[in-house]
């Protein structure tokens, strides 16, 4: 339920914001596309699949919870937002070519059908595991 109108679906907006940073990190040479996918699936994906960002950061604050998280880690996060995430990111020719080359390098050994089948199996297994917990 939305409490007020906003352009786009909430999930799509979050996806766009996360992907913007993914593109930036790959374009800047911090990681390649495979490393970034591995980071997401082995870290944030697991964490946020079971708790979402707010409860994860609340737990990340330890005994002090979310207020401690904001006080202790919030300023550093704000610096990243200001300094790193304010840089322009676009699908210019250089970035598009880099992303395309890396996707082909790391995922080109399988067809789109094979990749989709693997994804679907994993997502169904994850949903089945969650359903057993409820």
PDB file of C-alpha atoms in Angstrom:
ATOM      1  CA  UNK A   1       0.000   0.000   0.000  1.00  0.00           C
ATOM      2  CA  UNK A   2       1.342   3.399  -0.965  1.00  0.00           C
ATOM      3  CA  UNK A   3       0.668   6.292   1.351  1.00  0.00           C
ATOM      4  CA  UNK A   4       1.121   8.898  -1.372  1.00  0.00           C
ATOM      5  CA  UNK A   5       1.611   9.033  -5.118  1.00  0.00           C
ATOM      6  CA  UNK A   6       5.110   8.697  -6.524  1.00  0.00           C
ATOM      7  CA  UNK A   7       6.378   8.043 -10.047  1.00  0.00           C
ATOM      8  CA  UNK A   8       7.094   4.368 -10.649  1.00  0.00           C
ATOM      9  CA  UNK A   9       6.629   1.317  -8.468  1.00  0.00           C
ATOM     10  CA  UNK A  10       8.504   1.325  -5.170  1.00  0.00           C
ATOM     11  CA  UNK A  11      10.361  -1.898  -6.035  1.00  0.00           C
ATOM     12  CA  UNK A  12      11.345  -0.525  -9.451  1.00  0.00           C
ATOM     13  CA  UNK A  13      12.637   2.683  -7.878  1.00  0.00           C
ATOM     14  CA  UNK A  14      14.743   0.731  -5.387  1.00  0.00           C
ATOM     15  CA  UNK A  15      15.996  -1.517  -8.163  1.00  0.00           C
ATOM     16  CA  UNK A  16      16.955   1.505 -10.269  1.00  0.00           C
ATOM     17  CA  UNK A  17      18.850   3.119  -7.373  1.00  0.00           C
ATOM     18  CA  UNK A  18      20.757  -0.065  -6.568  1.00  0.00           C
ATOM     19  CA  UNK A  19      21.523  -0.746 -10.227  1.00  0.00           C
ATOM     20  CA  UNK A  20      22.770   2.817 -10.687  1.00  0.00           C
ATOM     21  CA  UNK A  21      25.387   2.163  -8.022  1.00  0.00           C
ATOM     22  CA  UNK A  22      26.185  -1.261  -9.529  1.00  0.00           C
ATOM     23  CA  UNK A  23      26.871   0.359 -12.906  1.00  0.00           C
ATOM     24  CA  UNK A  24      28.979   3.047 -11.245  1.00  0.00           C
ATOM     25  CA  UNK A  25      31.120   0.516  -9.363  1.00  0.00           C
ATOM     26  CA  UNK A  26      31.743  -1.548 -12.497  1.00  0.00           C
ATOM     27  CA  UNK A  27      32.349   1.490 -14.712  1.00  0.00           C
ATOM     28  CA  UNK A  28      34.861   2.844 -12.170  1.00  0.00           C
ATOM     29  CA  UNK A  29      36.702  -0.500 -12.143  1.00  0.00           C
ATOM     30  CA  UNK A  30      36.027  -1.196  -8.464  1.00  0.00           C
ATOM     31  CA  UNK A  31      34.600  -4.650  -9.285  1.00  0.00           C
ATOM     32  CA  UNK A  32      33.528  -6.523 -12.385  1.00  0.00           C
ATOM     33  CA  UNK A  33      29.948  -7.624 -13.094  1.00  0.00           C
ATOM     34  CA  UNK A  34      30.467 -11.170 -11.781  1.00  0.00           C
ATOM     35  CA  UNK A  35      32.056  -9.953  -8.552  1.00  0.00           C
ATOM     36  CA  UNK A  36      29.221  -7.503  -8.036  1.00  0.00           C
ATOM     37  CA  UNK A  37      26.605 -10.218  -8.620  1.00  0.00           C
ATOM     38  CA  UNK A  38      28.434 -12.461  -6.146  1.00  0.00           C
ATOM     39  CA  UNK A  39      28.530  -9.666  -3.551  1.00  0.00           C
ATOM     40  CA  UNK A  40      24.795  -9.072  -3.919  1.00  0.00           C
ATOM     41  CA  UNK A  41      23.766 -12.726  -3.782  1.00  0.00           C
ATOM     42  CA  UNK A  42      26.141 -13.687  -0.954  1.00  0.00           C
ATOM     43  CA  UNK A  43      25.574 -10.601   1.176  1.00  0.00           C
ATOM     44  CA  UNK A  44      22.801  -8.068   0.646  1.00  0.00           C
ATOM     45  CA  UNK A  45      20.504 -10.461  -1.181  1.00  0.00           C
ATOM     46  CA  UNK A  46      20.479 -12.931   1.675  1.00  0.00           C
ATOM     47  CA  UNK A  47      20.312 -10.261   4.354  1.00  0.00           C
ATOM     48  CA  UNK A  48      17.518  -8.262   2.753  1.00  0.00           C
ATOM     49  CA  UNK A  49      15.544 -11.337   1.669  1.00  0.00           C
ATOM     50  CA  UNK A  50      14.927 -12.171   5.312  1.00  0.00           C
ATOM     51  CA  UNK A  51      14.784  -8.740   6.899  1.00  0.00           C
ATOM     52  CA  UNK A  52      14.850  -5.813   4.535  1.00  0.00           C
ATOM     53  CA  UNK A  53      17.164  -2.825   4.913  1.00  0.00           C
ATOM     54  CA  UNK A  54      15.616  -1.203   7.980  1.00  0.00           C
ATOM     55  CA  UNK A  55      15.499  -4.255  10.215  1.00  0.00           C
ATOM     56  CA  UNK A  56      18.984  -5.219   8.965  1.00  0.00           C
ATOM     57  CA  UNK A  57      20.384  -1.826   9.970  1.00  0.00           C
ATOM     58  CA  UNK A  58      18.439  -1.959  13.248  1.00  0.00           C
ATOM     59  CA  UNK A  59      20.170  -5.280  13.984  1.00  0.00           C
ATOM     60  CA  UNK A  60      23.447  -3.816  12.681  1.00  0.00           C
ATOM     61  CA  UNK A  61      23.311  -1.285  15.492  1.00  0.00           C
ATOM     62  CA  UNK A  62      23.854  -4.057  18.032  1.00  0.00           C
ATOM     63  CA  UNK A  63      22.475  -3.425  21.507  1.00  0.00           C
ATOM     64  CA  UNK A  64      21.777   0.189  20.568  1.00  0.00           C
ATOM     65  CA  UNK A  65      19.647  -0.801  17.577  1.00  0.00           C
ATOM     66  CA  UNK A  66      18.778   1.614  14.817  1.00  0.00           C
ATOM     67  CA  UNK A  67      19.616   4.794  16.779  1.00  0.00           C
ATOM     68  CA  UNK A  68      23.161   3.527  17.375  1.00  0.00           C
ATOM     69  CA  UNK A  69      23.470   2.483  13.738  1.00  0.00           C
ATOM     70  CA  UNK A  70      22.463   5.983  12.614  1.00  0.00           C
ATOM     71  CA  UNK A  71      24.811   7.673  15.062  1.00  0.00           C
ATOM     72  CA  UNK A  72      27.769   5.368  14.455  1.00  0.00           C
ATOM     73  CA  UNK A  73      27.512   4.495  10.738  1.00  0.00           C
ATOM     74  CA  UNK A  74      25.095   7.103   9.410  1.00  0.00           C
ATOM     75  CA  UNK A  75      27.689   9.878   8.942  1.00  0.00           C
ATOM     76  CA  UNK A  76      29.909   7.584   6.863  1.00  0.00           C
ATOM     77  CA  UNK A  77      26.934   6.546   4.781  1.00  0.00           C
ATOM     78  CA  UNK A  78      26.065  10.199   4.202  1.00  0.00           C
ATOM     79  CA  UNK A  79      29.618  10.837   2.959  1.00  0.00           C
ATOM     80  CA  UNK A  80      29.230   8.028   0.434  1.00  0.00           C
ATOM     81  CA  UNK A  81      25.897   9.486  -0.688  1.00  0.00           C
ATOM     82  CA  UNK A  82      27.401  12.948  -1.045  1.00  0.00           C
ATOM     83  CA  UNK A  83      30.838  12.163  -2.459  1.00  0.00           C
ATOM     84  CA  UNK A  84      30.443   8.942  -4.389  1.00  0.00           C
ATOM     85  CA  UNK A  85      26.798   8.687  -5.311  1.00  0.00           C
ATOM     86  CA  UNK A  86      26.512  12.231  -6.561  1.00  0.00           C
ATOM     87  CA  UNK A  87      28.803  11.480  -9.514  1.00  0.00           C
ATOM     88  CA  UNK A  88      26.939  11.239 -12.802  1.00  0.00           C
ATOM     89  CA  UNK A  89      26.354   7.741 -14.138  1.00  0.00           C
ATOM     90  CA  UNK A  90      25.132   7.060 -17.641  1.00  0.00           C
ATOM     91  CA  UNK A  91      24.994   4.372 -20.261  1.00  0.00           C
ATOM     92  CA  UNK A  92      27.491   6.195 -22.439  1.00  0.00           C
ATOM     93  CA  UNK A  93      29.297   4.248 -25.139  1.00  0.00           C
ATOM     94  CA  UNK A  94      32.288   3.345 -22.950  1.00  0.00           C
ATOM     95  CA  UNK A  95      30.170   2.141 -20.023  1.00  0.00           C
ATOM     96  CA  UNK A  96      27.757   0.238 -22.246  1.00  0.00           C
ATOM     97  CA  UNK A  97      30.622  -1.531 -24.003  1.00  0.00           C
ATOM     98  CA  UNK A  98      32.326  -2.408 -20.697  1.00  0.00           C
ATOM     99  CA  UNK A  99      29.137  -3.818 -19.175  1.00  0.00           C
ATOM    100  CA  UNK A 100      28.297  -5.776 -22.309  1.00  0.00           C
ATOM    101  CA  UNK A 101      31.797  -7.252 -22.553  1.00  0.00           C
ATOM    102  CA  UNK A 102      31.815  -8.307 -18.903  1.00  0.00           C
ATOM    103  CA  UNK A 103      28.343  -9.847 -19.041  1.00  0.00           C
ATOM    104  CA  UNK A 104      29.388 -11.842 -22.114  1.00  0.00           C
ATOM    105  CA  UNK A 105      32.658 -12.858 -20.429  1.00  0.00           C
ATOM    106  CA  UNK A 106      31.057 -14.044 -17.204  1.00  0.00           C
ATOM    107  CA  UNK A 107      27.656 -15.287 -18.365  1.00  0.00           C
ATOM    108  CA  UNK A 108      28.064 -15.887 -22.101  1.00  0.00           C
ATOM    109  CA  UNK A 109      28.890 -19.575 -21.674  1.00  0.00           C
ATOM    110  CA  UNK A 110      25.184 -20.250 -20.997  1.00  0.00           C
ATOM    111  CA  UNK A 111      22.114 -19.383 -23.007  1.00  0.00           C
ATOM    112  CA  UNK A 112      19.498 -17.002 -21.675  1.00  0.00           C
ATOM    113  CA  UNK A 113      17.189 -20.013 -21.307  1.00  0.00           C
ATOM    114  CA  UNK A 114      19.758 -21.835 -19.162  1.00  0.00           C
ATOM    115  CA  UNK A 115      20.365 -18.782 -16.983  1.00  0.00           C
ATOM    116  CA  UNK A 116      16.619 -18.239 -16.552  1.00  0.00           C
ATOM    117  CA  UNK A 117      16.072 -21.896 -15.623  1.00  0.00           C
ATOM    118  CA  UNK A 118      18.839 -21.726 -13.000  1.00  0.00           C
ATOM    119  CA  UNK A 119      17.392 -18.497 -11.602  1.00  0.00           C
ATOM    120  CA  UNK A 120      13.872 -19.920 -11.473  1.00  0.00           C
ATOM    121  CA  UNK A 121      15.001 -23.089  -9.677  1.00  0.00           C
ATOM    122  CA  UNK A 122      16.906 -21.068  -7.087  1.00  0.00           C
ATOM    123  CA  UNK A 123      14.020 -18.643  -6.528  1.00  0.00           C
ATOM    124  CA  UNK A 124      11.509 -21.490  -6.121  1.00  0.00           C
ATOM    125  CA  UNK A 125      13.812 -23.263  -3.678  1.00  0.00           C
ATOM    126  CA  UNK A 126      14.211 -20.032  -1.705  1.00  0.00           C
ATOM    127  CA  UNK A 127      10.445 -19.437  -1.622  1.00  0.00           C
ATOM    128  CA  UNK A 128       9.881 -23.054  -0.551  1.00  0.00           C
ATOM    129  CA  UNK A 129      12.423 -22.679   2.238  1.00  0.00           C
ATOM    130  CA  UNK A 130      10.721 -19.480   3.444  1.00  0.00           C
ATOM    131  CA  UNK A 131       7.269 -21.100   3.325  1.00  0.00           C
ATOM    132  CA  UNK A 132       8.480 -23.874   5.637  1.00  0.00           C
ATOM    133  CA  UNK A 133       9.478 -21.255   8.219  1.00  0.00           C
ATOM    134  CA  UNK A 134       6.000 -19.686   8.426  1.00  0.00           C
TER     135      UNK A 134
END
